[in-house]
Coordinates of C-alpha atoms in Angstrom, one line a residue:
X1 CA 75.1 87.1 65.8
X2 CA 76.6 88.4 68.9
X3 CA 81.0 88.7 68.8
X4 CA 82.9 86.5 71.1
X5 CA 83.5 88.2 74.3
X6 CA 87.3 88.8 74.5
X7 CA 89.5 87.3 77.5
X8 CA 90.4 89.3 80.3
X9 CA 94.4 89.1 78.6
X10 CA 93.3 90.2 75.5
X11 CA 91.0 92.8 76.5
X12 CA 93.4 94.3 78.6
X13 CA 96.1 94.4 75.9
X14 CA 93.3 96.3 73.1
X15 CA 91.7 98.3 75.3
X16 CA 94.0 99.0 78.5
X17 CA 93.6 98.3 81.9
X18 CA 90.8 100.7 82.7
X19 CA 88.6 98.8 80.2
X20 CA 88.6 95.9 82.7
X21 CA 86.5 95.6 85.9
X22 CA 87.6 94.4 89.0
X23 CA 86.5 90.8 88.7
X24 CA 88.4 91.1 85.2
X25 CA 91.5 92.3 86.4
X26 CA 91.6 89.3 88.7
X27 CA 91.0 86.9 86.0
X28 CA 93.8 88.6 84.1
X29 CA 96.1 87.9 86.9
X30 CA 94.5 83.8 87.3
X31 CA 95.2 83.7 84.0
X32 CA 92.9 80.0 83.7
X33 CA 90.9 77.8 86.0
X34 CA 92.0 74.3 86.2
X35 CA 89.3 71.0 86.1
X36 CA 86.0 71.9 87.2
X37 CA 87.4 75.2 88.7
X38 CA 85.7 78.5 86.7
X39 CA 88.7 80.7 86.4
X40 CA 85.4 83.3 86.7
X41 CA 83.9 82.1 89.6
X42 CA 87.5 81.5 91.2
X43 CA 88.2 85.5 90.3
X44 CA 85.0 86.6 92.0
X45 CA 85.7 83.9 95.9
X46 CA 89.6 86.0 95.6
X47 CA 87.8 89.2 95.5
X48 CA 85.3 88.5 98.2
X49 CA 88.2 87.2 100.5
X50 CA 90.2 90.5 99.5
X51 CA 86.9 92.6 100.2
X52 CA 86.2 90.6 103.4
X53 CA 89.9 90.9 104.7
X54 CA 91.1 93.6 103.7
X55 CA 94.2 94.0 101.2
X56 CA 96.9 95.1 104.0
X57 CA 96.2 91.9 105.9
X58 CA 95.7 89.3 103.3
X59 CA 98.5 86.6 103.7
X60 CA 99.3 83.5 100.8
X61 CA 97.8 80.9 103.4
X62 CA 93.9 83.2 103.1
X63 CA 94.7 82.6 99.0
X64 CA 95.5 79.2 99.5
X65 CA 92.2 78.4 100.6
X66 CA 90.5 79.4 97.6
X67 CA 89.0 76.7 95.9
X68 CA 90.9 76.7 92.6
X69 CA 93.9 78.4 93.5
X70 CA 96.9 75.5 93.9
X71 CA 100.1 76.6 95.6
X72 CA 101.7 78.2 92.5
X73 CA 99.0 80.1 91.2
X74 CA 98.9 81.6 95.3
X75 CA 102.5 82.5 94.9
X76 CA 101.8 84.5 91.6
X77 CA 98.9 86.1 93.4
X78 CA 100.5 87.0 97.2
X79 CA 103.9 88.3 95.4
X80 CA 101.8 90.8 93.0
X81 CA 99.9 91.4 95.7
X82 CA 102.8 92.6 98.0
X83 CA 104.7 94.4 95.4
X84 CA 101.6 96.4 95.2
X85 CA 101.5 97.0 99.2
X86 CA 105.2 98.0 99.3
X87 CA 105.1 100.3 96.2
X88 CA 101.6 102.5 97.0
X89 CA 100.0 101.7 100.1
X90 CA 102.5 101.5 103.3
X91 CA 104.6 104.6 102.2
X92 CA 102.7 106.8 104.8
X93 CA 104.1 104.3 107.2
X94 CA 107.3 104.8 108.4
X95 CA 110.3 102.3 107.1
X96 CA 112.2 100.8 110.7
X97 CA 115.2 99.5 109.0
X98 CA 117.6 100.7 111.9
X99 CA 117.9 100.9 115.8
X100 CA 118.2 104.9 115.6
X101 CA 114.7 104.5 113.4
X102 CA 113.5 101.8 116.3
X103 CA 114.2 104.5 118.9
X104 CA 112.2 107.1 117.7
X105 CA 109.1 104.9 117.8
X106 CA 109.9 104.9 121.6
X107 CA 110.3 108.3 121.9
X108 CA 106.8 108.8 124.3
X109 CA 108.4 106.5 127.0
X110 CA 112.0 107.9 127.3
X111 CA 111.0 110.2 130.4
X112 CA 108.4 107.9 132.0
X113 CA 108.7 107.4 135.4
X114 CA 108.5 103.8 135.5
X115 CA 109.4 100.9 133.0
X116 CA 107.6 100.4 129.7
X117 CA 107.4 97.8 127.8
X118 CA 106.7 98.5 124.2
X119 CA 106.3 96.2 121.1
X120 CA 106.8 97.7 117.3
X121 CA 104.6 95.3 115.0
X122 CA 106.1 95.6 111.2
X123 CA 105.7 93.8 107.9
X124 CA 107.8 92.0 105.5
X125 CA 109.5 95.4 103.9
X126 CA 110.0 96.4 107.8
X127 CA 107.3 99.2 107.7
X128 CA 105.7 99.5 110.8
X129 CA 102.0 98.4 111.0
X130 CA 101.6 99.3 114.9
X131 CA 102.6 100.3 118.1
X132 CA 101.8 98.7 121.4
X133 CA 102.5 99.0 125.1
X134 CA 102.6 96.0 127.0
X135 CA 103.2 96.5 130.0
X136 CA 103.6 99.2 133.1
X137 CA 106.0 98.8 135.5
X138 CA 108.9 96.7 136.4
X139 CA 110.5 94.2 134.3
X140 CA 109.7 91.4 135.3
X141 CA 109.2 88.0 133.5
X142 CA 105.1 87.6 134.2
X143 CA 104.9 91.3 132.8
X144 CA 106.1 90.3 129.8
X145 CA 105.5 86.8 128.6
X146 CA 105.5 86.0 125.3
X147 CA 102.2 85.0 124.9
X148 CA 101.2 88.8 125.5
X149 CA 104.4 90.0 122.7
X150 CA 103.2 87.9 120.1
X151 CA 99.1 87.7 120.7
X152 CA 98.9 91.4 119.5
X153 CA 102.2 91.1 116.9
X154 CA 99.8 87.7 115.6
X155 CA 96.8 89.8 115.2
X156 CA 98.8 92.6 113.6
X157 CA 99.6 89.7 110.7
X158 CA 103.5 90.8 111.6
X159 CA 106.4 89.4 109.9
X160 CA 108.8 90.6 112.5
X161 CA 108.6 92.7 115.8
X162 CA 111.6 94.7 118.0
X163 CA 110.2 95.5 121.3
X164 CA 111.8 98.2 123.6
X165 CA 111.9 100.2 126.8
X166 CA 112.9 102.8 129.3
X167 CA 114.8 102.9 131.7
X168 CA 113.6 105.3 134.0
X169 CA 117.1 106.0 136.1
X170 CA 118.9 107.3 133.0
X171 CA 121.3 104.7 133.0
X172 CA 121.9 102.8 130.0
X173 CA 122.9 99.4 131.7
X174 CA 121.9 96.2 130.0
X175 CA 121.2 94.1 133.0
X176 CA 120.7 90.0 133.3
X177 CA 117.0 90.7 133.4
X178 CA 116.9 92.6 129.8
X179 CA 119.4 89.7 128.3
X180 CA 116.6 87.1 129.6
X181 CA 113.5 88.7 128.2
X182 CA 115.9 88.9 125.1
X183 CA 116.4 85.9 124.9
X184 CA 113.2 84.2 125.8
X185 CA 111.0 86.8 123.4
X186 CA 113.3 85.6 120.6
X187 CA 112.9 81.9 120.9
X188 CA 109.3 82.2 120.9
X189 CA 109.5 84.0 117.7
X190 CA 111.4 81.6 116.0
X191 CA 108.6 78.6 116.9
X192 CA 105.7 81.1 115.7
X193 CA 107.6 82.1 112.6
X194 CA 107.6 85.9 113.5
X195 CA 111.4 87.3 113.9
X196 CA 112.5 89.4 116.7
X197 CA 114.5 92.4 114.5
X198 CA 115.7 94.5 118.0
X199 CA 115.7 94.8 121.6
X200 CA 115.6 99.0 122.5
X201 CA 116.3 100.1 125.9
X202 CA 116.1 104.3 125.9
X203 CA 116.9 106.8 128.3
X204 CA 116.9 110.0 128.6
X205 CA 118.2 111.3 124.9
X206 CA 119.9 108.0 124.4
X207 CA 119.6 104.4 123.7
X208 CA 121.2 101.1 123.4
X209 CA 120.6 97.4 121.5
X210 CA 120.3 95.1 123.8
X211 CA 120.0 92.1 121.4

């Protein structure tokens, strides 16, 4: 007579983690399926979503829409999840938890000989994900609309952005024009949910906040 196959748990707490496969270590962290929901089959869809979107950019809304997997269970799920990401996979990216941090991001347009505009994309523990020029050229408004801030910051999956640039005289003037673009960037962040951490201008060796 064959032995009753042990739960995911229990095997785990006999034999150790690396007795478990992946689809196993999933179930382990489900824990049980609810009515007519397979906590098995509900492991395997969460690893096929993880596999098809990649760890880094899973969010709780792509966990949500697991069949099986109610809004609790998701927040069990997202917050080990992004304990995981913080502790071992974004330390190679660099932590921008201060303007003088911000500023060396923006270090490749300090001398530029006209005005760019740059974006810094970064996650919910302020680690940068990317890097992005917007625009070339003056300042203006039309060169820097929030739709083209936030379409790349969106695909990024960013929790928050600061966005920068040069000023190619040297001088370290906040003008009318950089409170504007301020403002207007950060009001379109609050309706898509995505803050606005920093306004950089830089010149020459210095820079200022202009937020």
């Amino acid at each position: 007579m064959a032995l009753p196959q042990q739960l995911p748990r229990e095997k785990l707490n006999k034999k150790g983690a690396a007795a478990l496969s992946d689809i196993e270590l999933l179930q382990a962290v489900i824990g049980s399926g609810g009515k007519n929901n397979d906590f098995k089959q509900i492991a395997k869809n969460l690893n096929t979503t993880i596999t098809q979107i990649g760890a880094d950019n899973m969010t709780i809304h792509d966990i949500k829409t697991i069949k099986g997997i109610g809004p609790a269970k998701a927040t069990v799920i997202f917050a080990a999840l992004e304990f995981w990401r913080r502790k071992f996979t974004k330390q190679t990216a660099p932590l921008i938890d201060s303007p003088e941090k911000a500023a060396e991001q923006l270090d490749f347009i300090r001398n530029k000989k006209q005005e760019y505009f740059v974006m810094l994309s970064l996650d919910g523990a302020r680690r940068l994900i990317n890097c992005r020029t917007i625009s070339i050229g003056t300042l203006m408004s039309s060169l820097v609309h929030p739709r083209e801030v936030f379409s790349p910051a969106i695909e990024d999956r960013a929790a928050s952005i600061i966005i920068g640039h040069n000023h190619p005289s040297g001088m370290l003037d906040i003008s009318e024009q950089d409170k504007d673009v301020t403002r207007r960037i950060r009001l379109a962040g609050e309706l898509l949910g995505i803050r606005l951490d920093d306004h950089i201008i830089v010149a020459g060796d210095s820079f200022i906040s202009a937020y």
